[in-house]
Short mmCIF file of C-alpha atoms and ligand atoms in Angstrom, two decimals:
data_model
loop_
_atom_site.label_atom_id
_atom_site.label_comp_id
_atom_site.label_asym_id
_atom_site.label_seq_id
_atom_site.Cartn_x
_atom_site.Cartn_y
_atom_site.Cartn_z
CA UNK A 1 -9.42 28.71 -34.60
CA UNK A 2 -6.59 27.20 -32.71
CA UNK A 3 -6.31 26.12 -29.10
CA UNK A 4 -5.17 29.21 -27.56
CA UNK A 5 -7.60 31.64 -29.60
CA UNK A 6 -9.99 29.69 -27.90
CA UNK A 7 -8.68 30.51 -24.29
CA UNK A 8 -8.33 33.91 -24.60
CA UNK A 9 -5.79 36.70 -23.28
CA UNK A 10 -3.15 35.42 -21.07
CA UNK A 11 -3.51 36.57 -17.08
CA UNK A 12 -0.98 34.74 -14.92
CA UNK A 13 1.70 32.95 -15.03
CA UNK A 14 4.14 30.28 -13.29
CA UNK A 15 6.55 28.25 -14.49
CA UNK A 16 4.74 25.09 -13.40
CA UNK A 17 1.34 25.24 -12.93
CA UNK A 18 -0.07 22.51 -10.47
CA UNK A 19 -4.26 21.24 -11.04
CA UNK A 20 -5.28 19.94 -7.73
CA UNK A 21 -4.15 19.95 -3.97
CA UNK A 22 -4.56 16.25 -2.73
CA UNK A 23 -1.31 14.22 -1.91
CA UNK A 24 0.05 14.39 -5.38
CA UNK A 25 -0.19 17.95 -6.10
CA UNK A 26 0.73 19.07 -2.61
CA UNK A 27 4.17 16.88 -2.55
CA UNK A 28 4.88 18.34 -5.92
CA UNK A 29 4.18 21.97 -4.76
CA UNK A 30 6.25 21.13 -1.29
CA UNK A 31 9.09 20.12 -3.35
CA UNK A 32 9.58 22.37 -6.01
CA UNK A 33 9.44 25.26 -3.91
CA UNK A 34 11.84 24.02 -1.90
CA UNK A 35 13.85 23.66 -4.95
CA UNK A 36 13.01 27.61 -6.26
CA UNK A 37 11.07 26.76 -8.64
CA UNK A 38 7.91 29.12 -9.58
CA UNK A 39 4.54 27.49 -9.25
CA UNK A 40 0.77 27.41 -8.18
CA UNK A 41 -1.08 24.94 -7.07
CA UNK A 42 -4.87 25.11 -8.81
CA UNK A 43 -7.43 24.09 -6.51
CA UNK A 44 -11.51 23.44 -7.13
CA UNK A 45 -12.00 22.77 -3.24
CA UNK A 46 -12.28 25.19 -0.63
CA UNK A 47 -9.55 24.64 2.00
CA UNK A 48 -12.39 23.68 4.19
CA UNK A 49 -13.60 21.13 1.76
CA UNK A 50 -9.82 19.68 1.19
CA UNK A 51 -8.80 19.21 5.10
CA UNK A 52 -12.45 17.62 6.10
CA UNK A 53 -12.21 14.55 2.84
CA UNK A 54 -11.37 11.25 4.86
CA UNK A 55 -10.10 8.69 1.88
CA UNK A 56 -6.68 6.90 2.69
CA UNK A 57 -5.10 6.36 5.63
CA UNK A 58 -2.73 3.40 5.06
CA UNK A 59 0.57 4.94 4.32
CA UNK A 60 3.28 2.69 3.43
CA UNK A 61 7.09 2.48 4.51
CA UNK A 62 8.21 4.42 1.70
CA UNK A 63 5.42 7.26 1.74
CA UNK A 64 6.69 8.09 4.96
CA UNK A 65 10.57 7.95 3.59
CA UNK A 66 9.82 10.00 1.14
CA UNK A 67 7.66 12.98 2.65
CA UNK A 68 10.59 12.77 5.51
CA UNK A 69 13.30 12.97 3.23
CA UNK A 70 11.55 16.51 2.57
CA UNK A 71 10.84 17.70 6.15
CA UNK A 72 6.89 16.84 5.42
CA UNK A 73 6.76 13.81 7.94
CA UNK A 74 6.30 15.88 10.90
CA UNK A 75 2.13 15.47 11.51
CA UNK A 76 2.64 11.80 11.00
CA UNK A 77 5.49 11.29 12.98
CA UNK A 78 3.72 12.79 15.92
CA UNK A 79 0.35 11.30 15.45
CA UNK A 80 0.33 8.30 13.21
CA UNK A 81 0.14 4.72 14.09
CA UNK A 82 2.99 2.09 13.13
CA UNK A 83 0.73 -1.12 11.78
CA UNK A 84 2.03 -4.52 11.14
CA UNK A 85 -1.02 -7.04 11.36
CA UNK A 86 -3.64 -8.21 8.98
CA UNK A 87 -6.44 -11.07 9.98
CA UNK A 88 -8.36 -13.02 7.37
CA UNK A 89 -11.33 -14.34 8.30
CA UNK A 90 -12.76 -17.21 6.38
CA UNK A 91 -15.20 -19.99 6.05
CA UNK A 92 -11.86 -21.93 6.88
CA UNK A 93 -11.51 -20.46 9.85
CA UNK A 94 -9.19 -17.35 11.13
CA UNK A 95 -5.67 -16.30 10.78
CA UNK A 96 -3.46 -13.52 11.28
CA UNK A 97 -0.17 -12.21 9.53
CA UNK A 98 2.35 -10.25 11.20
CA UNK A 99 3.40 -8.90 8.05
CA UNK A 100 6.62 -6.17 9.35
CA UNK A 101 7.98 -9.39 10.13
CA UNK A 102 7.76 -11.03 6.51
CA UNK A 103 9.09 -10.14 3.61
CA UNK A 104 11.40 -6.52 4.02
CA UNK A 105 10.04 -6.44 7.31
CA UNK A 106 8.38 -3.31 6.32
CA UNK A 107 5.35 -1.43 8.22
CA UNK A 108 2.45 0.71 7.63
CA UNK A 109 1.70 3.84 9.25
CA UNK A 110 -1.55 5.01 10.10
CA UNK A 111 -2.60 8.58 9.72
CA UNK A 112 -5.76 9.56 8.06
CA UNK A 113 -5.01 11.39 4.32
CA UNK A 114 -6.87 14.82 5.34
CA UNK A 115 -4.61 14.97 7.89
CA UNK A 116 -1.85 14.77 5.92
CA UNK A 117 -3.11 16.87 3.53
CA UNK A 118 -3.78 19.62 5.62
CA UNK A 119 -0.31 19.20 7.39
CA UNK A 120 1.05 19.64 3.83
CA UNK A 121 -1.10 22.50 2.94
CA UNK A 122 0.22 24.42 5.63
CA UNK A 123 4.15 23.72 5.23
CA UNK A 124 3.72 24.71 1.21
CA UNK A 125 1.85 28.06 2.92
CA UNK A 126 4.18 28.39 5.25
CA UNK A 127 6.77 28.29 2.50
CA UNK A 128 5.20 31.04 0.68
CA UNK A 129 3.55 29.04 -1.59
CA UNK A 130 1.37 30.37 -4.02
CA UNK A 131 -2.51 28.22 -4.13
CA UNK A 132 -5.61 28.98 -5.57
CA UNK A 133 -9.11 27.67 -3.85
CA UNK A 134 -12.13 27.50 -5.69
CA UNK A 135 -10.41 27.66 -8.73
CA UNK A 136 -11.30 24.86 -11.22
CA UNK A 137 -9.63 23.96 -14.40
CA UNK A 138 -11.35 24.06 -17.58
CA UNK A 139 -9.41 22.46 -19.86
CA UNK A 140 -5.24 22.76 -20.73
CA UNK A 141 -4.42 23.89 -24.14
CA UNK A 142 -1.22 24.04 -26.20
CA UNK A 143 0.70 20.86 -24.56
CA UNK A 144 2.31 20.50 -27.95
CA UNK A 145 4.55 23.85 -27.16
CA UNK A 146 6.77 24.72 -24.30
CA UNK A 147 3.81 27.56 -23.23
CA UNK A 148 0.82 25.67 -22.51
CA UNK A 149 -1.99 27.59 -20.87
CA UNK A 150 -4.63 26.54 -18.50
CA UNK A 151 -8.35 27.95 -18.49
CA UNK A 152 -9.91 27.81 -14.95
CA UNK A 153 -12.91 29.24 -13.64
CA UNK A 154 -13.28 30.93 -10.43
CA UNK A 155 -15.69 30.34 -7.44
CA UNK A 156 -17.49 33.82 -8.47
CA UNK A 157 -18.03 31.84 -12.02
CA UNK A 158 -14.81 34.26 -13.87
CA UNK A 159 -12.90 33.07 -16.48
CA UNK A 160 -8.74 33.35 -15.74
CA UNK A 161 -5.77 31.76 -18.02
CA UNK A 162 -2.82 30.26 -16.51
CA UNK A 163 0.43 30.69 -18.90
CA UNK A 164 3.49 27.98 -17.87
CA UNK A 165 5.86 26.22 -18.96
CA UNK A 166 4.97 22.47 -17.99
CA UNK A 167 1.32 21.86 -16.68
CA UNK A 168 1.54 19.14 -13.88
CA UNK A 169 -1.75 16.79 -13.94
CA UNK A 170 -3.01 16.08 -10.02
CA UNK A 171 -6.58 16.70 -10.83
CA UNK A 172 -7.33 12.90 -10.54
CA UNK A 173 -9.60 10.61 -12.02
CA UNK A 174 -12.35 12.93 -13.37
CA UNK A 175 -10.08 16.33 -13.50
CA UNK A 176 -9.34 18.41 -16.54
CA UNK A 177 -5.76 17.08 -17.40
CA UNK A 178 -7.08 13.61 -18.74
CA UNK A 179 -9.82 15.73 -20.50
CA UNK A 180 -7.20 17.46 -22.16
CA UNK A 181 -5.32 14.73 -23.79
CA UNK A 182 -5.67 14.50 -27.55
CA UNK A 183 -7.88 11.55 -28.62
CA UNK A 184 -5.63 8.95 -30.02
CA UNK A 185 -2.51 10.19 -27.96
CA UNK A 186 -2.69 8.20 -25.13
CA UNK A 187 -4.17 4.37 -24.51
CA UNK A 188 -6.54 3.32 -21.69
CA UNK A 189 -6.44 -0.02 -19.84
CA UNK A 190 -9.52 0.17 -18.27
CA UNK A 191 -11.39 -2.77 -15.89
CA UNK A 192 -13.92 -2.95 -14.12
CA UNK A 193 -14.08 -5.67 -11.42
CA UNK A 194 -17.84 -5.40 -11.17
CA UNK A 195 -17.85 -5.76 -7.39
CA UNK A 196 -19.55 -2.34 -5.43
CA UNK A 197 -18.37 -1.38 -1.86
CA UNK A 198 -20.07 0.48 0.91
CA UNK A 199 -16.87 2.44 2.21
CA UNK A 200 -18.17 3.59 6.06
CA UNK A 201 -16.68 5.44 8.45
CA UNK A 202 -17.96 5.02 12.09
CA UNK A 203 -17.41 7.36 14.98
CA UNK A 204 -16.01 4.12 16.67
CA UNK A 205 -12.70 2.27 18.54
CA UNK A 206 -11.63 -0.08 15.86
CA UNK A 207 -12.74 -3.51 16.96
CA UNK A 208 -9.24 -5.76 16.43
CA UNK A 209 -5.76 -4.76 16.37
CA UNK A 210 -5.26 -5.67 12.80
CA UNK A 211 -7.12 -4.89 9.11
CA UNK A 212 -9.67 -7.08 9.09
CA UNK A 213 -10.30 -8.84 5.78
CA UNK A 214 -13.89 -11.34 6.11
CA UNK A 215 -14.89 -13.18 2.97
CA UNK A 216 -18.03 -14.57 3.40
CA UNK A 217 -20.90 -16.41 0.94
CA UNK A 218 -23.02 -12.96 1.72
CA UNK A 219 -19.83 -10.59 0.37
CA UNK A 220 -16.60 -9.78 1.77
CA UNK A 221 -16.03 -6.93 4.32
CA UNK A 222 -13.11 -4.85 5.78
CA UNK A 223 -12.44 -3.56 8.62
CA UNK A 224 -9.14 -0.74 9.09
CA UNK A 225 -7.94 1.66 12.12
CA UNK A 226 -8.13 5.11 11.27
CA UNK A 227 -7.74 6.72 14.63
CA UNK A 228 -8.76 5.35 18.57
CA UNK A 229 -11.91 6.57 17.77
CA UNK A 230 -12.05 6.24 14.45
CA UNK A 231 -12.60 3.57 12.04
CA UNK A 232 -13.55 2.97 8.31
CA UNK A 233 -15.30 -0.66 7.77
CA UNK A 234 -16.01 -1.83 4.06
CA UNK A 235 -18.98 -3.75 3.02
CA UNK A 236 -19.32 -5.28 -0.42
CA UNK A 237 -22.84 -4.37 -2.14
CA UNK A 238 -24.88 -5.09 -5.45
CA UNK A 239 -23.49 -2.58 -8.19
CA UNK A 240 -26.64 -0.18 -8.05
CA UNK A 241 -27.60 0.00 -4.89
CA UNK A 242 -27.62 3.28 -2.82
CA UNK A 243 -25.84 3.98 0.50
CA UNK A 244 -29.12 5.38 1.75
CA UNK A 245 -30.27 1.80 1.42
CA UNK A 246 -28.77 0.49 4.19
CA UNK A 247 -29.82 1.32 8.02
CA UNK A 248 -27.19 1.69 10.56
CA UNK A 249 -28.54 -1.34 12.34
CA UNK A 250 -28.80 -3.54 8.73
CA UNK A 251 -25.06 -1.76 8.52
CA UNK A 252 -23.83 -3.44 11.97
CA UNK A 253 -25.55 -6.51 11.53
CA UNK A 254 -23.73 -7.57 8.33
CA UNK A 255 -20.79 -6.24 9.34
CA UNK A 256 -21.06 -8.23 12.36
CA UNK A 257 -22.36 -11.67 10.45
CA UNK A 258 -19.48 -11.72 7.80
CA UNK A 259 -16.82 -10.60 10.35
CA UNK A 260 -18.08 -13.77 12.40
CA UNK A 261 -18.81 -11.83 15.41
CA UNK A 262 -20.00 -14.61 17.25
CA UNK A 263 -16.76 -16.40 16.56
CA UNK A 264 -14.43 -14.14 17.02
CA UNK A 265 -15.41 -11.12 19.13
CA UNK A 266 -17.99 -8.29 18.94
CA UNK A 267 -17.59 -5.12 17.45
CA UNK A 268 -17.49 -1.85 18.83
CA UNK A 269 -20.40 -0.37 17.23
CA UNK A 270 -20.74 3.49 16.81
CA UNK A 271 -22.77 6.29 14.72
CA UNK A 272 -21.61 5.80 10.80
CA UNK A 273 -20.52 9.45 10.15
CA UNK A 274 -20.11 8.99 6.54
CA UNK A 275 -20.74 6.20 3.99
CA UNK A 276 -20.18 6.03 0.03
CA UNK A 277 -20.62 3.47 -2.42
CA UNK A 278 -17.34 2.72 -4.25
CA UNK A 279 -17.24 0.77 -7.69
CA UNK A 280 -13.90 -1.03 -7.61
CA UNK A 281 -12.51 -0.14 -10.95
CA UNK A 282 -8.93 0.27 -12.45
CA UNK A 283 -7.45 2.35 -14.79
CA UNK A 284 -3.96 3.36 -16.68
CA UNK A 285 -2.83 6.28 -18.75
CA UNK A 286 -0.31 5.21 -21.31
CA UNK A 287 2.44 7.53 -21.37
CA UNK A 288 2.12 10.21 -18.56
CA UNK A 289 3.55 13.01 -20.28
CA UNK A 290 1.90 14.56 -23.48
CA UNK A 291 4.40 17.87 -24.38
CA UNK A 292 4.25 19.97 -21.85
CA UNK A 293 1.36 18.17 -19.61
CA UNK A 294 2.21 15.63 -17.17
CA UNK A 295 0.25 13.30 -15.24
CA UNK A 296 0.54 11.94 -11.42
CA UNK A 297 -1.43 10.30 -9.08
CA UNK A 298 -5.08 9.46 -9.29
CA UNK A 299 -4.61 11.18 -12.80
CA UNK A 300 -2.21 8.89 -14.00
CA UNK A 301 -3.87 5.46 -12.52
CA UNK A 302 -6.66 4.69 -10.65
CA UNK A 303 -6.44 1.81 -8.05
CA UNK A 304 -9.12 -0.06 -6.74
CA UNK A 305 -8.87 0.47 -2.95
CA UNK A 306 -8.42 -3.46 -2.55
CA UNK A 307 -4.89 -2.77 -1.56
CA UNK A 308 -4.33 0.71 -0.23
CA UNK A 309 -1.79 1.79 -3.24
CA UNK A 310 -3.41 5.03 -4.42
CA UNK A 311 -2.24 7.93 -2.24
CA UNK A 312 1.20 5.85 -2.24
CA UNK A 313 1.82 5.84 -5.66
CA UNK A 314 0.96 9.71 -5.69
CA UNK A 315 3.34 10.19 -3.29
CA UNK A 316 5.77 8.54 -5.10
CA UNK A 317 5.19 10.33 -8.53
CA UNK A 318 5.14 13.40 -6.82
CA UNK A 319 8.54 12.48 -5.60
CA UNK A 320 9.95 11.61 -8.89
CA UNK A 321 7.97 14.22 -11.41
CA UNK A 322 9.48 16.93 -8.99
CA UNK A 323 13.21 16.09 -9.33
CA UNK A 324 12.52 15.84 -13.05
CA UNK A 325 11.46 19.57 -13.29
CA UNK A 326 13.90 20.99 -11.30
CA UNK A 327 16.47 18.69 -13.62
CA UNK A 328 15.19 20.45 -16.44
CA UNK A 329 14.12 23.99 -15.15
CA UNK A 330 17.24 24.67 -12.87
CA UNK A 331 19.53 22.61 -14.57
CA UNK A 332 18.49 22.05 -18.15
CA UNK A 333 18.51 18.96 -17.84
CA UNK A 334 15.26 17.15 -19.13
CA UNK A 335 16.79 13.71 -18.77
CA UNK A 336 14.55 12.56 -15.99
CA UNK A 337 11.35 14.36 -18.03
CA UNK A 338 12.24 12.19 -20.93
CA UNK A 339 11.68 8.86 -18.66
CA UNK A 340 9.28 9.91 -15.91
CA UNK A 341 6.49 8.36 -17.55
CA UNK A 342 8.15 4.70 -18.03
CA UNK A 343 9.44 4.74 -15.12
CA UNK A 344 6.47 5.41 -12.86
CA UNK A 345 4.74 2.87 -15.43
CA UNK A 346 6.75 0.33 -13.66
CA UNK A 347 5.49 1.19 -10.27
CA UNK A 348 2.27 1.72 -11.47
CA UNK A 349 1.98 -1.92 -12.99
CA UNK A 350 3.14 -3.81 -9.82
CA UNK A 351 0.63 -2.18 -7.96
CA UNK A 352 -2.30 -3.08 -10.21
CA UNK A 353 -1.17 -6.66 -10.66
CA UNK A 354 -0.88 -6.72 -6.46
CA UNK A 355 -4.26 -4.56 -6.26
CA UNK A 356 -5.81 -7.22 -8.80
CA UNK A 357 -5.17 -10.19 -7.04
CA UNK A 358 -6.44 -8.77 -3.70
CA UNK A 359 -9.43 -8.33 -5.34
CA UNK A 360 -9.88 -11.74 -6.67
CA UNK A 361 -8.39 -13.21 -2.58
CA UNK A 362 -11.14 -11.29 -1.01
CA UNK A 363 -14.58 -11.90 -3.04
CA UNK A 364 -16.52 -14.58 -3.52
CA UNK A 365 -17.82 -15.32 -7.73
CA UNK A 366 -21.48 -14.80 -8.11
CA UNK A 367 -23.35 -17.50 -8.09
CA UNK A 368 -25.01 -17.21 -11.49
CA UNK A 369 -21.34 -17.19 -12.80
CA UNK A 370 -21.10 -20.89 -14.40
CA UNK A 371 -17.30 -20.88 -13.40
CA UNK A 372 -18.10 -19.51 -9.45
CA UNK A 373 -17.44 -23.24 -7.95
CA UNK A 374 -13.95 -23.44 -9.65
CA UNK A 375 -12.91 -19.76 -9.20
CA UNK A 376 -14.17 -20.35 -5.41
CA UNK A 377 -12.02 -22.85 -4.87
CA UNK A 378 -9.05 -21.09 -6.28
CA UNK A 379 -9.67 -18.36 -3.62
CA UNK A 380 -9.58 -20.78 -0.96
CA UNK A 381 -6.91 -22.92 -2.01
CA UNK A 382 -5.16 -19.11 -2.46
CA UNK A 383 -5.71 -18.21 1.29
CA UNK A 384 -4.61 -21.86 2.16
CA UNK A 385 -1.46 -21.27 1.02
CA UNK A 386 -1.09 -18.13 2.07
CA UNK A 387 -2.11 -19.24 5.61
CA UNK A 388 0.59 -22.06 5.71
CA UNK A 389 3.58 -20.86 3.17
CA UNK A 390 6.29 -18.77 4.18
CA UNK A 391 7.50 -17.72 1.16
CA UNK A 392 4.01 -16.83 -0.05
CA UNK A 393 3.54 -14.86 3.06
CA UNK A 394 6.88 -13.21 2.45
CA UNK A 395 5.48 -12.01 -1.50
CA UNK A 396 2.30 -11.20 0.35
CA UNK A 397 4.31 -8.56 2.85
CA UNK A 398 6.62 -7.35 0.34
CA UNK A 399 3.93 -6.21 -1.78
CA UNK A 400 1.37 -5.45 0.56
CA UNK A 401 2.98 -2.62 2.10
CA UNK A 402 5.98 -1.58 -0.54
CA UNK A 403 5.26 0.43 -4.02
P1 RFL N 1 -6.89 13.43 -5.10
O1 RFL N 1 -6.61 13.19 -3.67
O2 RFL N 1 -8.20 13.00 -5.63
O3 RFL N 1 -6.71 14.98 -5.35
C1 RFL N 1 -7.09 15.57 -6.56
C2 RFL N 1 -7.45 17.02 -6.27
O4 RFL N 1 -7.78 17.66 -7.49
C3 RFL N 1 -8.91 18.49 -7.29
N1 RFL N 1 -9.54 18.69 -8.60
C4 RFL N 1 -9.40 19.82 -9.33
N2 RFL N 1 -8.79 20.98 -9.05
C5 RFL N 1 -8.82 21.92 -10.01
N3 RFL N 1 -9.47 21.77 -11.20
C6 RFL N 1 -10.12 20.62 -11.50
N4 RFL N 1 -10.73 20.47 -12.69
C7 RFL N 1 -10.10 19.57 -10.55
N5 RFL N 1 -10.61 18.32 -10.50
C8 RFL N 1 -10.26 17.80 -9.32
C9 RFL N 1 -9.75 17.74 -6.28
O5 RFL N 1 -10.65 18.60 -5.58
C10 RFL N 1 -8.68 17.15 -5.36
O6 RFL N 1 -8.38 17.99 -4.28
O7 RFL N 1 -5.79 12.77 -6.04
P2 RFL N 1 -4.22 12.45 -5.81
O8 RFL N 1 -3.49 13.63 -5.26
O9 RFL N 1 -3.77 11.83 -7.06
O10 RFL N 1 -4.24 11.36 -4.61
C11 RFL N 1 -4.81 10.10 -4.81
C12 RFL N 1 -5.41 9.60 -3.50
O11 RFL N 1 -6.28 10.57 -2.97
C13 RFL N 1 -6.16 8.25 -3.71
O12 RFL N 1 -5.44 7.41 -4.56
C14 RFL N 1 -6.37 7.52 -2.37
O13 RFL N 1 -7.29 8.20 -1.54
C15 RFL N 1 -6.86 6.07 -2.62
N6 RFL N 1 -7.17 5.38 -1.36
C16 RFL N 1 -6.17 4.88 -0.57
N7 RFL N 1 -4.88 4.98 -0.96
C17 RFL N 1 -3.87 4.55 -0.13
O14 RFL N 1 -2.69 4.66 -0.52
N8 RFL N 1 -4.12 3.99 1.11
C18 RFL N 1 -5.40 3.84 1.57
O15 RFL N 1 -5.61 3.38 2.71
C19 RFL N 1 -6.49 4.27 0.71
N9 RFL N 1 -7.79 4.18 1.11
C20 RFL N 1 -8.50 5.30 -0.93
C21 RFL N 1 -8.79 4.70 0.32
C22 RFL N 1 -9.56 5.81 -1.71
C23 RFL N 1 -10.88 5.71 -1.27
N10 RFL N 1 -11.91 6.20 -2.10
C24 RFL N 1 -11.90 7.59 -2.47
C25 RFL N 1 -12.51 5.29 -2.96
C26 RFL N 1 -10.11 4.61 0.76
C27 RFL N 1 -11.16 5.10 -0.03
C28 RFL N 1 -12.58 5.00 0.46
#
């Protein structure tokens, strides 16, 4: 039986089909229908579901050129933060960087990702644009031939086929386009950093006027504006151990013991309003594009959160998977197809190697680890130097808030 016997009779069709609305499937959608080009954007969430998901929120310098290149930058514009400072706080003490003026004197923006999502949900609406809630992909079929087909299955549990030309992939991590890939197609660079985070939100004025990055013998912890009343506060954890675990007073007394508190100021404390335990793992597809199915986004890579690079690099795939289909669709030109995948690859890279390193700056080894004295003392001779060297600084900014 072959692929598309298996799918069944043929319902809809676009000429790109889109799985998934989050940043990278909404840019996409924005842009090619801008362009003309036919398409749909597949979503599993309710719209509900989709504007209420806090995740990102640091949006870096070229995020914001991008979505304003395309008239998308409005929401942020009017409501997002401009952020420049980061504080480490360390068992040698407490300093700050002013990173927009290192390195390309760049800055971050903050503006929480479900608002940005939901600002782009309405413009691609607004547009006309077609999108499907509650509508989850099964599985894509046929991405050897120029008519691949996607199964999906409604909220009310029916069975639908999506005909198109080129499927794009912004299901992310766990969606139905990496399912899809033939076994032996693709490679996986996989890691695990085995290091667990409790990812909080609290319903609270953020406490400094900078991230705040504490390493500390009991675990490192994070602290990041999301809105004046808002802020999301990171806690590392034991691998295994449930959110649930922790009371909000246990919460605000770590938080305040390995952001030295006493040292340095109190925190503004608040009710946690949502909390999720986050393994910090990374991952690469290699190549992107498989026939007629191509990946972006969470879909493509996963960061670990470390560095803030994930919505980002969506954003930035979006960007340049969007030009390449209307190269090829409008123009016949499938030039910028043919190198999409290498050439986010490149992006993708950097901003694991960057992602990587933050991860080994801002932990502390295990103690049972036989090499934790030595690697400890890297990380401190690490901060050291990024504490008194320029040019280190200068990488530091450059990378911190570029793609
Ligand atoms: P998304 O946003 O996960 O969207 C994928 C969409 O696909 C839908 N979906 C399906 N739809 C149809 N059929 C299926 N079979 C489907 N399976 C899934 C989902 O419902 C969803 O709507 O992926 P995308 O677009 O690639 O965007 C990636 C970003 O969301 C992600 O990288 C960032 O949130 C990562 N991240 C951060 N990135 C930054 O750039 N800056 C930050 O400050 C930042 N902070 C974070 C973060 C991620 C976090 N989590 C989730 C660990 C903070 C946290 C806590």
């Amino acid at each position: 039986m072959t692929e598309s016997q298996i799918i069944g009779a043929v319902r809809h069709a676009a000429d790109v089909v889109i799985l998934g609305a989050g940043p990278a499937g909404l840019v996409l959608g924005n842009l090619l229908l801008a362009a003309g080009v036919d398409c749909v954007i597949l979503e599993r969430a309710t719209r509900a579901q989709l504007t209420a998901r806090s995740r990102a929120g640091f949006l870096a310098a070229n995020t914001v050129r991008v979505l304003d290149r395309h008239g998308l930058a409005e929401g942020l514009r009017r409501h997002g933060k401009e952020h420049a400072v980061c504080e480490f706080r360390t068992e040698d003490g407490r300093f700050r960087l002013d990173y927009g003026g290192l390195g390309l004197g760049e800055r971050h923006t903050v503006y929480p990702q479900h608002l940005l999502v939901a600002d782009l949900l309405t413009h691609y609406q607004q547009a006309g644009g077609q999108i499907r809630f509650g509508t989850e992909a099964q599985a894509v079929a046929d991405i050897g031939t120029s008519r691949p087909r996607v199964t999906v299955r409604e909220s009310g549990g029916r069975e639908e086929t999506w005909q198109a030309r080129y499927v794009a992939g912004c299901d992310g991590r766990h969606g139905a386009a990496r399912r899809s890939l033939p076994p032996g197609s693709f490679r996986h660079h996989r890691h695990d950093h085995g290091i667990s985070w409790l990812g909080l939100l609290a319903e609270a004025p953020p406490s400094l006027d900078a991230v705040g990055y504490a390493v500390h013998p009991q675990g490192f912890a994070g602290h990041m504006a999301r809105t004046p009343s808002v802020t999301r506060y990171y806690l590392q954890t034991e691998r295994g151990s449930a959110a649930e675990a922790w009371s909000e007073e246990r919460i605000w007394a770590e938080l305040e013991l390995r952001m030295r508190a006493t040292e340095h100021g109190p925190l503004h404390r608040g009710p946690i309003v949502q909390r999720a335990v986050v393994d910090l793992e990374s991952d690469v597809l290699e190549p992107l594009r498989h026939g007629s199915l191509i990946l972006a986004g969470d879909a493509a890579s996963l960061l670990s959160p470390s560095a803030a690079k994930g919505a980002n690099l969506a954003v930035l795939e979006a960007e340049l998977l969007a030009e390449a289909l209307v190269a090829d669709l409008m123009h016949g030109d499938g030039g910028g197809l043919a190198t999409y995948s290498e050439r986010c690859l490149r992006y993708i890279w950097r901003a694991q190697e960057f992602s990587n390193w933050m991860v080994r700056l801002l932990h502390t080894t295990p103690g049972h680890d036989a090499g934790a004295p030595f690697q400890d003392a890297l990380r401190r001779s690490r901060l050291d130097s990024l504490r008194t060297s320029r040019s280190h600084q200068d990488w530091f900014a450059e990378h911190y808030v570029g793609v």
